[in-house]
mmCIF file of C-alpha atoms in Angstrom:
data_model
loop_
_atom_site.group_PDB
_atom_site.id
_atom_site.type_symbol
_atom_site.label_atom_id
_atom_site.label_comp_id
_atom_site.label_asym_id
_atom_site.label_seq_id
_atom_site.Cartn_x
_atom_site.Cartn_y
_atom_site.Cartn_z
ATOM 1 C CA MET A 89 79.679 153.932 159.400
ATOM 2 C CA ALA A 90 83.138 154.829 160.694
ATOM 3 C CA GLU A 91 85.578 152.213 161.891
ATOM 4 C CA TYR A 92 86.035 153.078 165.576
ATOM 5 C CA LEU A 93 89.358 152.326 167.299
ATOM 6 C CA SER A 94 90.186 153.077 170.938
ATOM 7 C CA ASP A 95 93.257 150.879 171.366
ATOM 8 C CA PRO A 96 96.406 152.883 170.476
ATOM 9 C CA SER A 97 98.320 149.924 169.043
ATOM 10 C CA LYS A 98 95.414 148.918 166.796
ATOM 11 C CA ALA A 99 94.934 152.527 165.750
ATOM 12 C CA ALA A 100 98.627 152.865 164.897
ATOM 13 C CA SER A 101 98.523 149.681 162.839
ATOM 14 C CA ARG A 102 95.447 150.844 160.944
ATOM 15 C CA VAL A 103 96.800 154.337 160.277
ATOM 16 C CA LYS A 104 100.069 152.822 159.031
ATOM 17 C CA GLU A 105 98.126 150.538 156.680
ATOM 18 C CA VAL A 106 96.239 153.474 155.186
ATOM 19 C CA VAL A 107 99.343 155.658 154.884
ATOM 20 C CA ASP A 108 101.359 152.866 153.269
ATOM 21 C CA GLY A 109 98.740 152.595 150.527
ATOM 22 C CA ALA A 110 98.326 156.345 150.020
ATOM 23 C CA HIS A 111 99.825 158.638 147.398
ATOM 24 C CA ASP A 112 99.215 162.039 148.999
ATOM 25 C CA VAL A 113 98.551 162.364 152.734
ATOM 26 C CA VAL A 114 97.662 165.681 154.335
ATOM 27 C CA PHE A 115 97.624 166.099 158.104
ATOM 28 C CA PHE A 116 95.450 168.744 159.732
ATOM 29 C CA GLY A 117 96.132 169.144 163.440
ATOM 30 C CA GLY A 118 95.183 171.158 166.491
ATOM 31 C CA ALA A 119 96.205 171.681 170.091
ATOM 32 C CA GLY A 120 95.868 168.000 170.984
ATOM 33 C CA VAL A 121 98.920 167.235 168.845
ATOM 34 C CA SER A 122 101.132 169.110 171.298
ATOM 35 C CA THR A 123 99.679 167.928 174.614
ATOM 36 C CA ALA A 124 102.222 165.078 174.692
ATOM 37 C CA SER A 125 104.869 167.807 174.507
ATOM 38 C CA GLY A 126 103.541 169.347 177.710
ATOM 39 C CA ILE A 127 101.517 172.122 176.079
ATOM 40 C CA PRO A 128 97.916 172.356 177.361
ATOM 41 C CA ASP A 129 95.130 172.232 174.829
ATOM 42 C CA PHE A 130 92.148 174.578 175.080
ATOM 43 C CA ARG A 131 88.871 172.746 175.671
ATOM 44 C CA SER A 132 89.698 169.498 177.496
ATOM 45 C CA PRO A 133 89.028 169.303 181.280
ATOM 46 C CA ASN A 134 92.666 170.261 181.945
ATOM 47 C CA GLY A 135 92.855 172.709 179.078
ATOM 48 C CA LEU A 136 93.666 176.376 179.013
ATOM 49 C CA TYR A 137 90.065 177.548 179.123
ATOM 50 C CA HIS A 138 89.448 175.680 182.380
ATOM 51 C CA GLN A 139 92.467 177.099 184.180
ATOM 52 C CA ARG A 140 92.041 179.768 186.821
ATOM 53 C CA GLY A 141 94.312 182.408 188.242
ATOM 54 C CA TYR A 142 93.931 185.180 185.678
ATOM 55 C CA ALA A 143 92.018 188.425 186.078
ATOM 56 C CA TYR A 144 90.331 187.798 182.721
ATOM 57 C CA PRO A 145 89.202 184.623 180.926
ATOM 58 C CA PRO A 146 91.990 183.246 178.692
ATOM 59 C CA GLU A 147 89.812 183.476 175.571
ATOM 60 C CA GLU A 148 89.302 187.193 176.261
ATOM 61 C CA MET A 149 93.028 187.721 176.794
ATOM 62 C CA LEU A 150 93.688 186.167 173.387
ATOM 63 C CA SER A 151 91.420 188.610 171.561
ATOM 64 C CA HIS A 152 92.396 191.517 169.344
ATOM 65 C CA SER A 153 90.382 193.953 171.426
ATOM 66 C CA PHE A 154 92.179 192.864 174.608
ATOM 67 C CA TYR A 155 95.533 193.278 172.848
ATOM 68 C CA MET A 156 94.542 196.806 171.871
ATOM 69 C CA THR A 157 93.186 197.880 175.275
ATOM 70 C CA HIS A 158 95.192 195.841 177.827
ATOM 71 C CA ARG A 159 98.566 195.485 176.190
ATOM 72 C CA GLU A 160 100.572 195.060 179.417
ATOM 73 C CA GLU A 161 98.315 192.211 180.609
ATOM 74 C CA PHE A 162 98.284 190.684 177.127
ATOM 75 C CA PHE A 163 102.062 190.365 176.959
ATOM 76 C CA ASP A 164 102.311 189.044 180.491
ATOM 77 C CA PHE A 165 99.875 186.268 179.539
ATOM 78 C CA TYR A 166 101.580 185.729 176.169
ATOM 79 C CA ARG A 167 105.040 185.298 177.681
ATOM 80 C CA HIS A 168 103.978 183.029 180.536
ATOM 81 C CA VAL A 169 101.343 180.894 178.807
ATOM 82 C CA MET A 170 101.591 181.031 175.022
ATOM 83 C CA CYS A 171 105.377 180.899 174.689
ATOM 84 C CA VAL A 172 106.773 177.446 175.512
ATOM 85 C CA PRO A 173 110.499 177.600 174.703
ATOM 86 C CA ASP A 174 111.340 174.317 176.440
ATOM 87 C CA ALA A 175 108.714 172.199 174.654
ATOM 88 C CA LYS A 176 110.032 169.418 172.431
ATOM 89 C CA PRO A 177 108.369 167.592 169.535
ATOM 90 C CA ASN A 178 106.676 164.294 170.333
ATOM 91 C CA GLN A 179 106.210 161.074 168.361
ATOM 92 C CA CYS A 180 103.422 162.515 166.230
ATOM 93 C CA HIS A 181 105.571 165.458 165.111
ATOM 94 C CA TYR A 182 108.550 163.217 164.346
ATOM 95 C CA LYS A 183 106.515 160.612 162.454
ATOM 96 C CA LEU A 184 104.883 163.260 160.250
ATOM 97 C CA ALA A 185 108.319 164.680 159.406
ATOM 98 C CA GLU A 186 109.554 161.170 158.604
ATOM 99 C CA LEU A 187 106.551 160.504 156.374
ATOM 100 C CA GLU A 188 107.193 163.797 154.569
ATOM 101 C CA ARG A 189 110.788 162.732 153.864
ATOM 102 C CA GLU A 190 109.467 159.427 152.526
ATOM 103 C CA GLY A 191 107.159 161.278 150.134
ATOM 104 C CA LYS A 192 103.935 160.231 151.841
ATOM 105 C CA VAL A 193 102.864 163.411 153.652
ATOM 106 C CA SER A 194 102.713 166.384 151.315
ATOM 107 C CA CYS A 195 101.585 168.996 153.825
ATOM 108 C CA VAL A 196 100.964 169.593 157.511
ATOM 109 C CA ILE A 197 98.250 172.132 158.284
ATOM 110 C CA THR A 198 98.323 173.214 161.906
ATOM 111 C CA GLN A 199 96.284 175.424 164.191
ATOM 112 C CA ASN A 200 99.169 175.428 166.692
ATOM 113 C CA ILE A 201 101.558 178.323 167.165
ATOM 114 C CA ASP A 202 104.395 176.410 168.857
ATOM 115 C CA GLY A 203 106.578 175.612 165.817
ATOM 116 C CA LEU A 204 107.034 171.981 166.895
ATOM 117 C CA HIS A 205 106.325 170.526 163.461
ATOM 118 C CA GLN A 206 109.241 172.488 162.021
ATOM 119 C CA ALA A 207 111.401 171.593 165.012
ATOM 120 C CA ALA A 208 110.739 167.918 164.241
ATOM 121 C CA GLY A 209 111.814 168.400 160.633
ATOM 122 C CA SER A 210 108.622 169.037 158.645
ATOM 123 C CA LYS A 211 109.237 171.451 155.775
ATOM 124 C CA HIS A 212 105.810 172.050 154.238
ATOM 125 C CA VAL A 213 103.818 173.434 157.158
ATOM 126 C CA ILE A 214 100.887 175.829 156.900
ATOM 127 C CA GLU A 215 100.449 177.662 160.215
ATOM 128 C CA LEU A 216 96.834 178.803 160.147
ATOM 129 C CA HIS A 217 97.126 180.700 163.426
ATOM 130 C CA GLY A 218 100.706 181.938 163.046
ATOM 131 C CA SER A 219 103.635 181.308 165.361
ATOM 132 C CA THR A 220 105.123 182.604 168.598
ATOM 133 C CA HIS A 221 108.492 182.360 166.849
ATOM 134 C CA ARG A 222 107.659 185.421 164.732
ATOM 135 C CA ASN A 223 106.955 188.773 166.366
ATOM 136 C CA ILE A 224 106.662 191.641 163.941
ATOM 137 C CA CYS A 225 107.186 195.369 164.319
ATOM 138 C CA GLN A 226 104.002 197.017 163.109
ATOM 139 C CA LYS A 227 105.946 200.071 161.928
ATOM 140 C CA CYS A 228 109.061 198.845 160.090
ATOM 141 C CA GLY A 229 108.311 195.137 159.663
ATOM 142 C CA ALA A 230 111.331 193.842 161.576
ATOM 143 C CA VAL A 231 110.851 190.272 162.806
ATOM 144 C CA TYR A 232 111.858 189.165 166.297
ATOM 145 C CA SER A 233 112.143 185.679 167.760
ATOM 146 C CA GLU A 234 110.327 184.127 170.675
ATOM 147 C CA GLU A 235 113.577 184.312 172.630
ATOM 148 C CA TRP A 236 113.742 188.056 172.016
ATOM 149 C CA ILE A 237 110.182 188.549 173.262
ATOM 150 C CA LEU A 238 110.900 186.497 176.384
ATOM 151 C CA GLY A 239 113.898 188.712 177.081
ATOM 152 C CA THR A 240 111.776 191.866 177.129
ATOM 153 C CA GLU A 241 109.533 193.245 179.841
ATOM 154 C CA GLY A 242 106.213 195.038 179.681
ATOM 155 C CA VAL A 243 105.061 196.061 176.218
ATOM 156 C CA PRO A 244 107.868 195.325 173.735
ATOM 157 C CA THR A 245 108.897 197.941 171.197
ATOM 158 C CA CYS A 246 111.155 197.677 168.188
ATOM 159 C CA PRO A 247 114.742 198.699 169.024
ATOM 160 C CA LYS A 248 115.163 199.863 165.426
ATOM 161 C CA CYS A 249 112.247 202.273 165.118
ATOM 162 C CA GLY A 250 110.331 202.228 168.392
ATOM 163 C CA GLY A 251 107.244 200.701 166.792
ATOM 164 C CA ALA A 252 104.912 198.262 168.511
ATOM 165 C CA VAL A 253 105.933 194.612 168.212
ATOM 166 C CA LYS A 254 102.956 192.267 167.785
ATOM 167 C CA PRO A 255 103.113 188.472 167.829
ATOM 168 C CA ASP A 256 102.477 186.948 164.417
ATOM 169 C CA VAL A 257 99.550 184.946 165.785
ATOM 170 C CA VAL A 258 95.907 185.154 164.804
ATOM 171 C CA LEU A 259 93.946 186.430 167.778
ATOM 172 C CA TYR A 260 90.220 186.101 168.289
ATOM 173 C CA GLU A 261 88.406 188.729 166.212
ATOM 174 C CA GLU A 262 91.172 188.581 163.581
ATOM 175 C CA SER A 263 90.936 186.862 160.200
ATOM 176 C CA LEU A 264 93.129 184.035 159.019
ATOM 177 C CA LYS A 265 95.601 184.960 156.307
ATOM 178 C CA GLU A 266 94.017 184.368 152.923
ATOM 179 C CA ALA A 267 97.157 182.796 151.460
ATOM 180 C CA ASN A 268 97.240 180.204 154.239
ATOM 181 C CA LEU A 269 93.577 179.321 153.771
ATOM 182 C CA ILE A 270 93.989 178.995 150.022
ATOM 183 C CA GLY A 271 97.085 176.829 150.461
ATOM 184 C CA ALA A 272 95.310 174.591 152.965
ATOM 185 C CA VAL A 273 92.275 174.174 150.701
ATOM 186 C CA ARG A 274 94.426 173.253 147.714
ATOM 187 C CA ALA A 275 96.450 170.731 149.711
ATOM 188 C CA ILE A 276 93.319 169.059 151.090
ATOM 189 C CA GLN A 277 91.626 168.953 147.693
ATOM 190 C CA ALA A 278 94.646 167.179 146.186
ATOM 191 C CA ALA A 279 95.014 164.586 148.967
ATOM 192 C CA ASP A 280 93.773 161.020 148.760
ATOM 193 C CA VAL A 281 94.088 160.652 152.561
ATOM 194 C CA LEU A 282 93.279 163.349 155.117
ATOM 195 C CA ILE A 283 94.233 162.754 158.743
ATOM 196 C CA ILE A 284 92.717 165.166 161.255
ATOM 197 C CA GLY A 285 94.306 165.008 164.681
ATOM 198 C CA GLY A 286 94.068 166.668 168.062
ATOM 199 C CA THR A 287 91.344 169.154 167.221
ATOM 200 C CA SER A 288 87.732 169.457 168.350
ATOM 201 C CA LEU A 289 86.720 170.768 164.904
ATOM 202 C CA VAL A 290 84.506 173.476 166.377
ATOM 203 C CA VAL A 291 86.482 176.633 165.515
ATOM 204 C CA TYR A 292 85.717 178.097 162.094
ATOM 205 C CA PRO A 293 86.852 178.756 159.448
ATOM 206 C CA ALA A 294 89.567 176.152 160.140
ATOM 207 C CA ALA A 295 87.035 173.439 161.023
ATOM 208 C CA GLY A 296 85.366 173.916 157.657
ATOM 209 C CA LEU A 297 88.470 172.772 155.784
ATOM 210 C CA VAL A 298 87.301 169.163 155.970
ATOM 211 C CA ASP A 299 84.522 170.102 153.538
ATOM 212 C CA TYR A 300 87.108 170.401 150.764
ATOM 213 C CA PHE A 301 88.348 166.829 151.074
ATOM 214 C CA GLN A 302 87.444 164.747 148.024
ATOM 215 C CA GLY A 303 89.836 161.840 148.532
ATOM 216 C CA ASP A 304 89.491 158.216 149.560
ATOM 217 C CA THR A 305 90.022 158.032 153.322
ATOM 218 C CA LEU A 306 89.275 160.459 156.135
ATOM 219 C CA ILE A 307 90.830 159.609 159.503
ATOM 220 C CA ILE A 308 90.036 161.530 162.686
ATOM 221 C CA CYS A 309 92.330 161.062 165.699
ATOM 222 C CA ASN A 310 90.995 162.785 168.793
ATOM 223 C CA LEU A 311 90.380 161.706 172.365
ATOM 224 C CA GLN A 312 86.970 163.374 172.450
ATOM 225 C CA PRO A 313 84.208 163.015 169.819
ATOM 226 C CA THR A 314 84.056 165.697 167.120
ATOM 227 C CA PRO A 315 81.116 166.976 165.059
ATOM 228 C CA GLN A 316 82.739 165.403 161.979
ATOM 229 C CA ASP A 317 83.158 161.834 163.291
ATOM 230 C CA SER A 318 80.177 160.588 161.297
ATOM 231 C CA ARG A 319 81.909 161.645 158.076
ATOM 232 C CA ALA A 320 85.131 159.797 158.872
ATOM 233 C CA ASP A 321 86.126 156.393 157.554
ATOM 234 C CA ILE A 322 88.249 155.740 160.655
ATOM 235 C CA VAL A 323 87.957 157.325 164.099
ATOM 236 C CA CYS A 324 90.897 156.821 166.475
ATOM 237 C CA ALA A 325 89.747 157.810 169.963
ATOM 238 C CA CYS A 326 93.145 157.518 171.601
ATOM 239 C CA ASP A 327 96.382 159.368 172.325
ATOM 240 C CA ILE A 328 97.623 160.825 169.059
ATOM 241 C CA ALA A 329 101.325 160.409 169.847
ATOM 242 C CA LYS A 330 100.724 156.671 170.385
ATOM 243 C CA THR A 331 98.591 156.499 167.244
ATOM 244 C CA PHE A 332 101.612 157.697 165.263
ATOM 245 C CA ASP A 333 104.011 155.271 166.919
ATOM 246 C CA PHE A 334 104.655 153.095 163.875
#
């Protein structure tokens, strides 16, 4: 039966204890990691999927078919909702980068597209769903920044060749990049501690990555229960930024 912790200070102390005794820690995180940075998650009561004010449901606007058929509306939503240029890393991001420098965390696997792990200093980051900081011309392959996209209007086109510029993010109906999945599986298989944080563990194939963990300690840090809680050794049902405040 999992050790259940709801007090942030006790959770932080326990996570620190496990990390201090570990040889290879892998962190697998979702949208809840960035909520302390002011970025809404998806499924919580205040999350993106519960917001109103759009002509289409957000999950539809983030689909490949919507991108193909409603490109003007897609980019309006992308610029105003998915791009968050003023967001800053929080304590969780900074602690993971610190633990990487100390040789404890070998890899961060993220479902987020905000680039905050890299901004905090993490070097080995696998972005399962891509990043808003890369926007790629589908004709010549030129790569454009988030800042460039935000400086355009309507449907952006490549100034070099006139090709369509598509965000390097995995939309609904699109497959994850095989190299990222393989890298994530290998990292998790090699870890003796896996910390899963800020994710509901309901979106596949990413949620299935926990099945590859063969190590000693599985920690889940999420405010809401997940389908995998019963498999965890430690469940921290508290704010993830406070859980990493050690």
